[in-house]
XYZ file of C-alpha atoms in Angstrom:
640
model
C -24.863 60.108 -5.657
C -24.189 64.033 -5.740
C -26.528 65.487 -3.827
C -25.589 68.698 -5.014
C -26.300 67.438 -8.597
C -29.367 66.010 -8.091
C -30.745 69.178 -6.369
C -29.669 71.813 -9.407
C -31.274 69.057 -11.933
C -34.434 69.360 -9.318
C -34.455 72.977 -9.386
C -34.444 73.273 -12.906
C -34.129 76.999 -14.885
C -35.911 78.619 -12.166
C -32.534 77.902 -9.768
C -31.933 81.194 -8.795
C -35.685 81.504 -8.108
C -35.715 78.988 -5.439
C -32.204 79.818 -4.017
C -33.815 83.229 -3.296
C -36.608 82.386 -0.978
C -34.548 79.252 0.352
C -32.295 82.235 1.210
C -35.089 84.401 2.747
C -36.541 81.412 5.126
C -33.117 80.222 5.899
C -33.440 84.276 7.812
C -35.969 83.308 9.612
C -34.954 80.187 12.095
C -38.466 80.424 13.927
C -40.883 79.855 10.751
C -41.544 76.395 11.604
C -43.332 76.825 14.739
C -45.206 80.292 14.371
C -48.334 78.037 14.418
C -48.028 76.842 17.659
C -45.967 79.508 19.301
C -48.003 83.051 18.761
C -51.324 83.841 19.601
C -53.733 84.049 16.785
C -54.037 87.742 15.993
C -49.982 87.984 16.838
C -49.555 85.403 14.455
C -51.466 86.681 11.547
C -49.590 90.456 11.817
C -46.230 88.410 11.523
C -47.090 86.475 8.833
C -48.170 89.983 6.861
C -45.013 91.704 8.506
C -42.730 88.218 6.565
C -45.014 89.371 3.172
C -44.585 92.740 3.008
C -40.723 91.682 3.743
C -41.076 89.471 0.807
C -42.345 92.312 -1.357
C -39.741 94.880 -0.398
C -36.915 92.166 -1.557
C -38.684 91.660 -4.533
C -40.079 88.620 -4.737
C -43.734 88.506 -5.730
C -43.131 91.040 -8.355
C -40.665 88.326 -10.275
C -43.976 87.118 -12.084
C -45.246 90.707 -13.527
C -44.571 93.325 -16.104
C -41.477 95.105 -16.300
C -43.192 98.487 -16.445
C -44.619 97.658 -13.003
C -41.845 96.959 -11.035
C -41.323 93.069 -12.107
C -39.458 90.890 -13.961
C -41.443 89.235 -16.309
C -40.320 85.549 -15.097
C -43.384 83.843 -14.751
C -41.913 80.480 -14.403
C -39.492 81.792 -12.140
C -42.655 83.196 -9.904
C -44.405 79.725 -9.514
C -41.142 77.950 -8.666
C -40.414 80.703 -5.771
C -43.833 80.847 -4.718
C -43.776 76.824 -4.812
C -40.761 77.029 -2.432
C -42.438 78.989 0.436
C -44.062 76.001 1.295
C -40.868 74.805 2.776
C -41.600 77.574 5.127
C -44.858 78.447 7.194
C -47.451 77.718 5.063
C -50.030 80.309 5.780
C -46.933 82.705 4.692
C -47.058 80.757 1.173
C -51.367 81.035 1.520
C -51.396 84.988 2.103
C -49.020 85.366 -0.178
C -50.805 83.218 -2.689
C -54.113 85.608 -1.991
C -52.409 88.692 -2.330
C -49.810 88.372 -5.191
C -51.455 85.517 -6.813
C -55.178 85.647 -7.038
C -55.479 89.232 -6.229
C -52.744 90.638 -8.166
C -53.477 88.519 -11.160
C -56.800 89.129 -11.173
C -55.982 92.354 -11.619
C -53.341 91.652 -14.398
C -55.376 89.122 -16.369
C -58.539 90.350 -15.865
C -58.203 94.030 -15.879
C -57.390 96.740 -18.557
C -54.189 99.182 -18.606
C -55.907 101.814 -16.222
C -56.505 99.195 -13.933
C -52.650 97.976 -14.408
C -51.481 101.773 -14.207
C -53.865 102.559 -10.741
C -53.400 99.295 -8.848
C -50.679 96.626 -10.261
C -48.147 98.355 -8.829
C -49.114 98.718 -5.216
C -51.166 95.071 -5.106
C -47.718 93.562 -5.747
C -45.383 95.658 -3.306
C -48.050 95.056 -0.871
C -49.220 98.409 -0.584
C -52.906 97.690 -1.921
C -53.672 94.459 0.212
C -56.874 92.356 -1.266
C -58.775 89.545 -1.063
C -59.734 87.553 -4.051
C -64.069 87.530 -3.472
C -65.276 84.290 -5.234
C -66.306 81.745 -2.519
C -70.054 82.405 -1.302
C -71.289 80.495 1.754
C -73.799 78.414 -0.866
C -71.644 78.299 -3.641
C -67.771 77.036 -3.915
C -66.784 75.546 -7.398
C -70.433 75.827 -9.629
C -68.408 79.610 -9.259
C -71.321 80.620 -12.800
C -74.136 80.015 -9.826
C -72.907 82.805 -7.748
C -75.837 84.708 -6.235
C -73.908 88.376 -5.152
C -75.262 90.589 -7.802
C -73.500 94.046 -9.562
C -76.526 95.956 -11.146
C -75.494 98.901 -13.344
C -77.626 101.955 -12.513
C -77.350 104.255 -15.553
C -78.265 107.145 -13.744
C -75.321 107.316 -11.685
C -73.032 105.437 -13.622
C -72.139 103.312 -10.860
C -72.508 99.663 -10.442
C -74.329 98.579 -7.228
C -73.298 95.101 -5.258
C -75.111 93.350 -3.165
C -75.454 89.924 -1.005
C -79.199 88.924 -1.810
C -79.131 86.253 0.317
C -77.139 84.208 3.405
C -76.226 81.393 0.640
C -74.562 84.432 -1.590
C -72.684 85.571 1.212
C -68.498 85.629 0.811
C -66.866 82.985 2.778
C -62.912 81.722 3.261
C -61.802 84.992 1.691
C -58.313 85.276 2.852
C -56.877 88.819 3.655
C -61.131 89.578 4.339
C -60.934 89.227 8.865
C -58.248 91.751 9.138
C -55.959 92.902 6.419
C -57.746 93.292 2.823
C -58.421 96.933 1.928
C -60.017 96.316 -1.513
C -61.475 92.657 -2.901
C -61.683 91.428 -6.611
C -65.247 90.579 -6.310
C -67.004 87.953 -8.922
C -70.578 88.548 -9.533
C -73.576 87.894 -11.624
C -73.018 91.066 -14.106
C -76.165 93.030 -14.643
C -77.065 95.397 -16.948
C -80.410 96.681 -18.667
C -82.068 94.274 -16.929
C -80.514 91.292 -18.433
C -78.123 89.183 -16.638
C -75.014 88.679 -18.705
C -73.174 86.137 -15.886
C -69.843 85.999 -13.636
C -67.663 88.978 -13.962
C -65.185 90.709 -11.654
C -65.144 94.012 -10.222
C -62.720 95.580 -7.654
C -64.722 96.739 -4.685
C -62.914 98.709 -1.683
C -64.326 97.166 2.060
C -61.987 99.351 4.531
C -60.398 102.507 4.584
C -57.097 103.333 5.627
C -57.757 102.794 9.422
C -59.087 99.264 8.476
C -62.741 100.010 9.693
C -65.121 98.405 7.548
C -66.814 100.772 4.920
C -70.464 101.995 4.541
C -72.385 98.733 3.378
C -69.703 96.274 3.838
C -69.853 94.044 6.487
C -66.557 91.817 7.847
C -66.515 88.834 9.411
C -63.777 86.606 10.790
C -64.124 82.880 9.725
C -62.696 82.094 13.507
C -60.245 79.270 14.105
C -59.741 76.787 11.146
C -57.871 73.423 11.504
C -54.938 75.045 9.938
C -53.320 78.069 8.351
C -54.727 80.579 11.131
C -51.953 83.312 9.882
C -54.165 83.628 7.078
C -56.982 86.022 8.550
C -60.057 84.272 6.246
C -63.012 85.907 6.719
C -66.600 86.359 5.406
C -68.016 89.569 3.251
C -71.724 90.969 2.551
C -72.690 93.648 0.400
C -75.493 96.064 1.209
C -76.337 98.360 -2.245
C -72.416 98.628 -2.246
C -71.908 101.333 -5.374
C -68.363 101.591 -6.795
C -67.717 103.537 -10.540
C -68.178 102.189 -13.745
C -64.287 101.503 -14.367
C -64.489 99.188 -11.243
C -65.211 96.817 -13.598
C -62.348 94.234 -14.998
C -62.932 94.817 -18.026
C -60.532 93.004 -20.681
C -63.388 90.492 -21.677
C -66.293 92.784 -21.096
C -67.175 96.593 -21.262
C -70.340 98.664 -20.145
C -70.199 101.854 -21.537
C -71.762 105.024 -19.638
C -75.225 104.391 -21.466
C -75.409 101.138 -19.535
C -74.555 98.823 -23.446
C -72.759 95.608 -22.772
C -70.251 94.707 -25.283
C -67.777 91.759 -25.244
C -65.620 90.185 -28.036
C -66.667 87.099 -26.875
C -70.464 86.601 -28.185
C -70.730 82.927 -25.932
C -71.585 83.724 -22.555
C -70.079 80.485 -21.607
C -67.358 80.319 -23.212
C -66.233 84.353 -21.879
C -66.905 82.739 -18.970
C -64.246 79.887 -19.001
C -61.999 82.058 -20.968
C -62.031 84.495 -17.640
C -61.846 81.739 -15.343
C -58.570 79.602 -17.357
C -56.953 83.220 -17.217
C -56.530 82.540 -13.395
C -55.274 78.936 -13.385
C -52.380 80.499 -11.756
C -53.512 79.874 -8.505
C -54.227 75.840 -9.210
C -50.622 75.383 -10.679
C -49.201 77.067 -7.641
C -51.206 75.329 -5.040
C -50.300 71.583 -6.350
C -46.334 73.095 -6.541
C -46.930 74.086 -2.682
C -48.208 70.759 -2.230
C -45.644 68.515 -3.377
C -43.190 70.909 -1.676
C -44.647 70.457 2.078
C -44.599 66.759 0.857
C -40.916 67.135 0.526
C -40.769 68.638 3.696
C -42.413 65.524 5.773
C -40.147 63.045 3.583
C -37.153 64.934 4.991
C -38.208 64.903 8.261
C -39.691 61.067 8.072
C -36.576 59.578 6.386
C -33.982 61.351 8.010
C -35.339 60.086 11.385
C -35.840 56.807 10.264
C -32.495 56.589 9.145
C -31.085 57.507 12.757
C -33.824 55.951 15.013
C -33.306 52.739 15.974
C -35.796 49.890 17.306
C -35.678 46.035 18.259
C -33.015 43.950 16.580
C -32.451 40.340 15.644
C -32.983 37.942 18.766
C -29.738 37.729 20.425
C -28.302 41.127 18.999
C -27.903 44.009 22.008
C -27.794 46.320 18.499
C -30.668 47.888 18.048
C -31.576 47.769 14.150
C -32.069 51.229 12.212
C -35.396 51.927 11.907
C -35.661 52.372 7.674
C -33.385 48.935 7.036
C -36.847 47.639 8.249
C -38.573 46.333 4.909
C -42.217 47.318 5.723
C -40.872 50.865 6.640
C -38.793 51.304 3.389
C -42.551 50.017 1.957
C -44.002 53.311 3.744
C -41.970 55.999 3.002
C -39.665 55.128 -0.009
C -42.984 54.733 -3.005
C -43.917 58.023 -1.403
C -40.551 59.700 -2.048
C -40.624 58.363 -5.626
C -43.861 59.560 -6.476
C -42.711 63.024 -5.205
C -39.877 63.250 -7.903
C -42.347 61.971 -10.105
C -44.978 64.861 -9.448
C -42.152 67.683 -9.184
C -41.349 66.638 -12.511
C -44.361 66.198 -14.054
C -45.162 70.161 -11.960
C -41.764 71.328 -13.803
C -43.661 70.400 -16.763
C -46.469 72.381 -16.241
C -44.908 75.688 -15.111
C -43.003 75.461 -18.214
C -46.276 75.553 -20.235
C -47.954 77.714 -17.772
C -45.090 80.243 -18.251
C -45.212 79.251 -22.386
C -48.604 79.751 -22.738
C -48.828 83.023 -20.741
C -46.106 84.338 -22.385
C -46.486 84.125 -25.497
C -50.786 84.576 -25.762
C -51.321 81.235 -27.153
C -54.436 80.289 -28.325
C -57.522 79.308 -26.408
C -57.290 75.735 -26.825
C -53.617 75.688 -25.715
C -55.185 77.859 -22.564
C -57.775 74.852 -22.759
C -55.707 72.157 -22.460
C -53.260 73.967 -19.808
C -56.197 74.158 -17.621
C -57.204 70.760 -17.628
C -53.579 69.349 -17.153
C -53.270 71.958 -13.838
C -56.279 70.684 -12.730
C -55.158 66.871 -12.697
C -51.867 68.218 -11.666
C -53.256 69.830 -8.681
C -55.469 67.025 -7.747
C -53.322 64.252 -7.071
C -50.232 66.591 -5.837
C -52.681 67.730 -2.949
C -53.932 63.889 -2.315
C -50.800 63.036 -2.616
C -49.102 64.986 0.094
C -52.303 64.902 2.882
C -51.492 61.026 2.172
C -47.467 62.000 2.231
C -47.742 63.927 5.611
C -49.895 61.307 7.737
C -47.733 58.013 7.138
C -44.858 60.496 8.114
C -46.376 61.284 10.903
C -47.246 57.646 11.538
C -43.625 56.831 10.678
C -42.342 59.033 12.851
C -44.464 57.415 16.304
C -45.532 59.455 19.158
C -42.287 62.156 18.339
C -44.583 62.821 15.243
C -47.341 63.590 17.089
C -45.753 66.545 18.801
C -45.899 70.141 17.352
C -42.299 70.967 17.650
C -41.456 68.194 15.037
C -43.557 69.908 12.549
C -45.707 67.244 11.194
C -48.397 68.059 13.181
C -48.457 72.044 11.515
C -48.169 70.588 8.000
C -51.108 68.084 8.515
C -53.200 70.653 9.352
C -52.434 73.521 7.207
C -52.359 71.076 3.840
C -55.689 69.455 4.763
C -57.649 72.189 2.774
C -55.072 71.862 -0.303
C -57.656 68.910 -1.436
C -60.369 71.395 -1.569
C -59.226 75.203 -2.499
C -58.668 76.340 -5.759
C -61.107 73.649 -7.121
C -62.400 70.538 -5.174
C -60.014 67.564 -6.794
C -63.024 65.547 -7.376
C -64.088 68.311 -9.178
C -61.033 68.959 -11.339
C -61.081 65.503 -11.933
C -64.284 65.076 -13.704
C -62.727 68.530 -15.346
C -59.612 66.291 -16.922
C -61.967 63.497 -18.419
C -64.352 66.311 -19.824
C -61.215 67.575 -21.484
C -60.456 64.051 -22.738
C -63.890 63.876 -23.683
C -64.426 66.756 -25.531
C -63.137 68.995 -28.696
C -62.749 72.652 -27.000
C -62.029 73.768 -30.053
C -65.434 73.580 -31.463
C -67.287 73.519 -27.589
C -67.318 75.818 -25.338
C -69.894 73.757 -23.129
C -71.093 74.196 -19.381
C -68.883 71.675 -16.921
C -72.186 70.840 -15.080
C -73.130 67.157 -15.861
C -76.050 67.912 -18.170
C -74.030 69.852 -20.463
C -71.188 67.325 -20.352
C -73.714 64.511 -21.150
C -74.974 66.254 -23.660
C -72.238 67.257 -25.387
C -70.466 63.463 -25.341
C -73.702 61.894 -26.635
C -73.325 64.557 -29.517
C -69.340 63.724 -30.180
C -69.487 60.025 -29.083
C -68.127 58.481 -32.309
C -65.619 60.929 -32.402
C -64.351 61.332 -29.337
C -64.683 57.065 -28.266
C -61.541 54.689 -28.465
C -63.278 52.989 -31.234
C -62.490 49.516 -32.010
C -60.456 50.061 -34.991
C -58.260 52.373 -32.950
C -57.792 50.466 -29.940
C -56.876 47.058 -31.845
C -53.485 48.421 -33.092
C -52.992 49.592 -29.606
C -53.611 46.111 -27.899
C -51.363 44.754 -30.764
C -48.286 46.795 -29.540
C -49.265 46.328 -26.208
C -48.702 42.924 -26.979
C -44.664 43.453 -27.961
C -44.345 44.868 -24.522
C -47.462 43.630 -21.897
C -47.211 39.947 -21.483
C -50.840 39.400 -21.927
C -53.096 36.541 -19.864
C -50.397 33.137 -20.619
C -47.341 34.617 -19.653
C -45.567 31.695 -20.484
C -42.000 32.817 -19.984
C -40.300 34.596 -16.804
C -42.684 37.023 -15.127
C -39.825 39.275 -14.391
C -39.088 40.002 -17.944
C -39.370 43.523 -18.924
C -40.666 44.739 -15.527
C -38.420 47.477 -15.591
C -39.012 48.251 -19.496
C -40.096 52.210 -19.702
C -42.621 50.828 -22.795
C -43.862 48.270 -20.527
C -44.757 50.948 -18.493
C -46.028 53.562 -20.640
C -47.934 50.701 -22.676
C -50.172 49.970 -19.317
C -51.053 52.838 -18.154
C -52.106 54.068 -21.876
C -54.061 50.605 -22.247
C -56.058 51.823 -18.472
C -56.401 54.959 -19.625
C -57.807 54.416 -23.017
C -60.335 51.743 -21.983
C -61.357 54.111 -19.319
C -62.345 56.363 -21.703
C -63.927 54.180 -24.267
C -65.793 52.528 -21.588
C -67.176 55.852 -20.136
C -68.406 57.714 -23.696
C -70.085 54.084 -24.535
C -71.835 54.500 -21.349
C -72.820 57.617 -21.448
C -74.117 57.139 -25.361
C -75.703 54.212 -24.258
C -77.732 55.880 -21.576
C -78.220 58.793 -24.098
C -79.774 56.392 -26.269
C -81.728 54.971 -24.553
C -83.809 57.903 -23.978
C -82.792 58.608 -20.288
C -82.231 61.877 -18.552
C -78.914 62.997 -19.647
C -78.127 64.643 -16.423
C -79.383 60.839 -14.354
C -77.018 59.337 -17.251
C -74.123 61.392 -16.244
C -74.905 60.912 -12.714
C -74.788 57.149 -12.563
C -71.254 56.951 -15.029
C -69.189 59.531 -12.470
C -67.399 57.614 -10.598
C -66.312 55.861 -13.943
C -65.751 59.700 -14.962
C -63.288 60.615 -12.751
C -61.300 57.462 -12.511
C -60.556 58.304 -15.884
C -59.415 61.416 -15.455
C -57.267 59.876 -12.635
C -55.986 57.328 -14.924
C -54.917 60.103 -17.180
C -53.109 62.273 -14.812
C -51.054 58.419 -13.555
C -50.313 58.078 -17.261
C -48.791 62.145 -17.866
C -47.354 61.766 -14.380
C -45.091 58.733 -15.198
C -44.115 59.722 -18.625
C -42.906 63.134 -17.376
C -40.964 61.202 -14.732
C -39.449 59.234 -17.853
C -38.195 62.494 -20.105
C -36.692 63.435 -16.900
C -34.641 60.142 -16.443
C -33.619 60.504 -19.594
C -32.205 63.917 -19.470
C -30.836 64.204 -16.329
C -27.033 63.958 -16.165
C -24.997 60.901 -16.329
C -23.953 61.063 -12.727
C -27.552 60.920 -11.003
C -28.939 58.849 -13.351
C -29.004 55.305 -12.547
C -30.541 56.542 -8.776
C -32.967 58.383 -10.483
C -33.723 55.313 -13.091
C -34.380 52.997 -9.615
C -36.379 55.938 -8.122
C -38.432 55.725 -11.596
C -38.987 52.437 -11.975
C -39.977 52.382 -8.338
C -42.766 54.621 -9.034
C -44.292 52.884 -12.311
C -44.280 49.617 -10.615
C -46.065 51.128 -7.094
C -48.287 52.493 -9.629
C -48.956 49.626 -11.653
C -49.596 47.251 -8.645
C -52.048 50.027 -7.051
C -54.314 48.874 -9.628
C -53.478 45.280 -10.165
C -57.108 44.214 -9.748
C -58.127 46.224 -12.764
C -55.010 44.882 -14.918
C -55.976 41.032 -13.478
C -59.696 41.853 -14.776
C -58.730 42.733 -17.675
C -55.911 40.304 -19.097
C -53.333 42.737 -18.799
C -51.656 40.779 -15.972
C -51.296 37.120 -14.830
C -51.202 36.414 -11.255
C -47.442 35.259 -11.621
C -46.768 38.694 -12.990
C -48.523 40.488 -10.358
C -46.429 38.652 -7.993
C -43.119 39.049 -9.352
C -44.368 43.234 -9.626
C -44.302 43.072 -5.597
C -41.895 41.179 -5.325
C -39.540 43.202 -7.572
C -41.077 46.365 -5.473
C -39.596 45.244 -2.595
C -36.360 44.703 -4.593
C -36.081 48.164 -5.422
C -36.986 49.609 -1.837
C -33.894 47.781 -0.653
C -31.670 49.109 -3.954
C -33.522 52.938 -3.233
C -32.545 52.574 0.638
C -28.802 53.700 0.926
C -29.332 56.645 -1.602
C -32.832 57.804 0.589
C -31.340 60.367 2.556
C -29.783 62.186 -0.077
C -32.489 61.882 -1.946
C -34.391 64.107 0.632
C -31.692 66.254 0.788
C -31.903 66.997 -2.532
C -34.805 68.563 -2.132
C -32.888 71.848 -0.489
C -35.276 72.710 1.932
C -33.818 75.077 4.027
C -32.455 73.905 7.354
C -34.920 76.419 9.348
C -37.942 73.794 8.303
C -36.639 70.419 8.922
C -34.123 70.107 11.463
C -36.649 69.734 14.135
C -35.728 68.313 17.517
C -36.015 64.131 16.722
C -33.775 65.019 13.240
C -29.996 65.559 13.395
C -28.893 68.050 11.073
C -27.638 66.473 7.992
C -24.388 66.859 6.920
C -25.501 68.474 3.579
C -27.293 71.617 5.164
C-alpha cells in the first residue's frame, strides 16, 4: 500500500489545510508533554503564546470573510482546526473558544457593525473572549438559562445580571485569566416581557486584565484535563453595556425599548440562533477522531515492535500485534476511525455547503442533527479508542511521557461539551421523527411527545412501507433458515447497508408506535416520552451506524485504484464489527441465524489477520506529525 496515497485521499480538498498546521506542530517538538511538564499558570500563557502564533500565521482566519482578513475556506478551517488535535489539545480547546465559538458568534450572530468593530481583532487574537452559555444549573436545556439582560429605556442600555447561584457562568474557557470580552446568552428582556435566549457581547476586564465593575471572575481550578485552557466561572451584578451590544441579526430593540424579529416563533428564532453555531459540534467530533488517530499510532506502532512470550520451545519472542486477541483490540478500532473521518469529511463538506451558500433552514435543520450524531459517537468513540490503547500499550501506557495518559484526560469531556451525546442523540431521532419543515417544536420531551403523537402516521415506518423493504432485504439478508453457506455475501456492501437500514427503520417504527400508543392511551405525554428514551436514542444511534457505514462505502468506492482493496478489507472490517455488536438484536429479530452469526466472527477474525500487515501504514497514513507520536516506547517510523 502507498502510504503516501492513502494519506492525500485521507486529507481530502482541505490538503493544504492540514499540511499547514501539521507544519506548525511539527515546530514545536515539546507539544506533547506541556501537560505534564509546566506548571499550571506557565502552561496556560504558552498555550495562548502557541494561539496568538497561530493567528499571526494565519490560521484561524482561513474560515472568515475576505474583507476581514480571511479566506473564506470554511471547510478548509474545520479540517485545520480538526488537525490541532494531533497536537496539545487544550491548544485545539482555546483555540476552539476563541476563533470558533467566540469569533463565530460574532460572525453568525452579529450584524456588520459588529463584524466591522470586533471580527477583525477576535480572529487575530487581539480581542480574546469567552463564549458565556454554560450556567452552574443549566448546561444543554441552554432556553432555561436564568442570567437575565433587561433593557432600561431610560438609558438605553441593557442591564445583565446573575439572579441566582444556579444562573451563574461555569466552564467558560478564556473566563480564569485571558478573556477580555464574553458573548453572553441570556433571557432577553424588554418592556417587561421576556422574549427568550439571545446573545450580547459584554466586556469583563480591561486592558490590565482586572476584572470590571460588576463582574466577578472565578477560576474553575484543576480539571482532569485540558488545564491550558484557563475555564473559569462569571457573575453579573446590574452589568449595563449599550444597546448595540446586542447580536442582533435575528433580533433588534430599537432605542424606544420595541422588539422586532423576522422570526415571529420564539422557538423556532431560537433554534435558528442556536444551528447557526453548530460549528463548534462539527469541530469537536473532527478533534475527536483525530486524538483517536493519535492513540492508534502510538498503540499499533508499539505493538508492532514489542514483543512478548512465544510458542513453547521458541527462544523468539512473538510480536506483540501477530497476537489474534490483540489484532481483535486495536484493528476494529482503526477501521471505525476511517470510517468516522469519512463519514466527518462528509459533514464538513455540507457544513462548508450549507454555510456558504445560505441554504435554507431545513438544510440548516438537517445539518444540525447529522453533526450532532456525528459528534456523539466520534467522542465515544475515541474515550473508548484511547483507553484500550492505553491498555494495549501495558504499564509503558500508563506513563505520561508516552502520551496516552494526556489524551485520556483531556478527551474525557469531548462526551459532554458542545452538547451532552445522550443529548444529541435523542436530538438525531427527533430529527428522524419529525418534519422541521412545518415544526419548529421545543427538544424537551413534552414537546417531542407531543409533536410525534400529532405526526405519528406520517412520520411511522408503516406497514405498507416496511414490507417492500423486508422483501429486498430478503435478496440480500439471509433471513431465519439460512439454508445455504453462512458465509455467502458477508462481505456484500447491500448486505450491509440492507441491515443496518432494516435496525434502523424498526427502531423508528417501534418508537413512534410507542409513543402514539402511550399518547393514546391518555397518559402524560411527558411520562410517555420518559419511559420510550432509551428506545429514543438507540435509534438515533442506529441511525448515525447506518450514515457512518455508507459514507465509509462512497469512500471505497472512490478512492484510487491503488489503495483500494486495503481500504475495501478495512471496510468490510468495520460493517461486520458493527453488525456483530448488535447480533442479539439481529438474532431477535430473524435477521440472523446462529450459523450466520458465527461465520460473522469468524470471518472478523479473518479479516484482522488480512488488515494486520497493512496496520502500520495504515496509522501512518494518518500524517500526524512526528512531534505527537514518537514517544519514548515508539520507534520512529520510517514514513515520518
Amino acid at each position: 500500500m502507498s502510504t503516501t496515497a492513502m494519506r492525500d485521499y485521507l486529507d481530502g480538498p482541505h490538503k493544504a489545510a492540514r499540511d499547514v498546521v501539521r507544519a506548525a506542530l511539527g515546530a514545536h517538538a515539546d507539544l506533547g508533554d506541556m501537560a505534564v511538564r509546566l506548571p499550571r499558570d506557565e502552561y496556560r500563557d504558552k498555550v495562548l503564546d502557541l494561539l496568538l502564533e497561530s493567528a499571526a500565521a494565519g490560521l484561524p482566519a482561513r474560515g472568515y470573510p475576505k474583507e476581514y482578513g480571511g479566506a473564506a475556506d470554511l471547510g478548509g478551517f474545520i479540517a485545520g482546526f480538526e488537525t490541532l488535535a494531533f497536537g496539545d489539545l487544550s491548544l485545539m480547546v482555546k483555540a476552539g473558544v476563541q476563533f470558533g465559538l467566540f469569533a463565530g458568534a460574532i460572525q453568525h450572530l452579529g450584524t456588520e457593525r459588529h463584524h466591522e468593530r470586533y471580527l477583525a481583532d477576535a480572529i487575530s487574537g487581539r480581542l480574546l473572549g469567552c463564549f458565556a452559555m454554560t450556567e452552574t444549573g443549566h448546561g444543554s436545556n441552554v432556553q432555561a438559562l436564568g442570567t437575565t439582560a433587561t433593557y432600561d429605556e431610560a438609558t438605553g442600555e441593557f442591564v445583565v445580571h446573575t439572579p441566582t447561584a444556579a444562573a451563574r457562568k461555569g466552564y467558560i474557557g478564556n473566563a480564569a485569566r485571558h478573556g477580555r470580552m464574553a458573548a453572553v446568552f441570556a433571557q432577553l428582556v424588554v418592556g417587561g416581557e421576556s422574549h427568550g435566549v439571545h446573545c450580547l457581547l459584554v466586556p469583563i476586564r480591561d486592558s490590565g486584565g482586572a476584572a470590571l465593575p460588576g463582574v466577578t471572575l472565578s477560576d474553575c481550578g484543576p480539571k482532569l484535563g485540558l488545564n491550558g485552557v484557563d475555564n473559569g466561572r462569571i457573575v453579573f451584578d446590574q452589568v449595563r453595556v449599550p444597546r448595540d451590544a446586542l447580536l442582533d441579526r435575528y433580533a433588534q430593540v430599537d432605542a424606544d425599548g420595541n422588539y422586532s424579529s423576522p422570526i415571529e416563533n420564539p422557538d423556532r428564532r431560537f433554534f435558528t440562533m442556536l444551528g447557526t453555531l453548530v460549528q463548534g459540534r462539527v469541530s469537536v467530533g473532527g478533534a475527536a477522531i483525530n486524538a483517536s488517530k493519535v492513540a492508534l499510532a502510538i498503540a499499533i506502532r508499539y505493538g508492532a515492535q514489542r514483543r512478548q512470550f512465544g510458542a513453547p520451545g521458541s527462544s523468539e519472542e512473538t510480536i506483540l500485534l501477530d497476537y489474534r486477541m490483540h489484532q481483535r483490540r486495536l484493528l476494529p478500532l482503526l477501521a471505525r476511525t476511517y470510517a468516522q473521518h469519512f463519514a466527518q469529511a462528509e459533514l464538513v463538506e455540507e457544513f462548508a455547503r450549507v454555510f456558504t451558500d445560505d441554504r435554507d433552514e431545513h438544510d440548516r435543520r438537517a445539518l444540525e442533527a447529522q453533526a450532532a450524531g456525528t459528534k456523539a459517537l466520534g467522542t465515544w468513540h475515541a474515550t473508548e479508542t484511547i483507553q484500550v490503547c492505553r491498555e494495549a500499550c501495558g504499564g509503558a501506557g500508563y506513563l505520561s511521557e508516552n502520551r496516552l495518559a494526556t489524551l485520556k484526560a483531556d478527551t474525557d469531556v469531548f462526551t459532554t461539551f458542545e452538547g451532552d451525546n445522550t443529548v444529541l442523540l435523542q436530538l438525531v431521532a427527533k430529527g428522524l421523527l419529525t418534519d422541521y419543515r412545518r415544526s419548529f417544536g421545543e427538544l424537551d420531551p413534552l414537546g417531542t411527545a407531543r409533536f410525534v403523537a400529532a405526526q405519528a402516521v406520517e412520520i411511522a415506518v408503516e406497514k405498507a412501507a416496511l414490507r417492500p423493504l423486508i422483501e429486498r432485504l430478503r435478496d440480500v439478508v439471509p433471513n431465519r433458515g439460512d439454508a445455504g453457506d453462512p458465509d455467502a455475501g458477508l462481505r456484500d456492501d447491500a448486505y450491509h447497508s440492507g441491515l443496518l437500514r432494516y435496525r434502523e427503520e424498526h427502531m423508528l417504527s417501534g418508537v413512534a408506535r410507542r409513543l402514539k400508543a402511550g399518547i393514546d392511551a391518555g397518559d402524560d405525554a411527558f411520562d410517555v416520552f420518559n419511559r420510550c428514551q432509551d428506545h429514543v436514542i438507540a435509534a438515533g444511534r442506529a441511525h448515525v451506524d447506518r450514515v457512518v457505514l455508507e459514507a465509509f462505502q462512497s469512500a471505497v468506492q472512490a478512492a484510487p485504484e491503488e489503495i483500494r482493496p486495503v481500504l475495501h478489507d478495512l471496510y468490510d472490517l468495520h460493517a461486520l464489527v458493527t453488525i456483530e455488536a448488535e447480533r442479539a438484536w439481529y438474532l431477535e429479530h430473524g435477521r440472523l441465524s446462529p450459523g450466520r452469526s458465527k461465520a460473522i466472527t469468524a470471518l472478523v477474525n479473518e479479516l484482522c489477520a488480512v488488515v494486520r500487515p497493512a496496520a502500520v501504514d495504515l496509522v501512518d497514513a494518518f500524517g500526524v506529525p512526528g512531534s505527537a507520536v514518537d514517544v519514548p516506547i515508539v520507534v520512529p517510523s520510517q514514513h515520518e
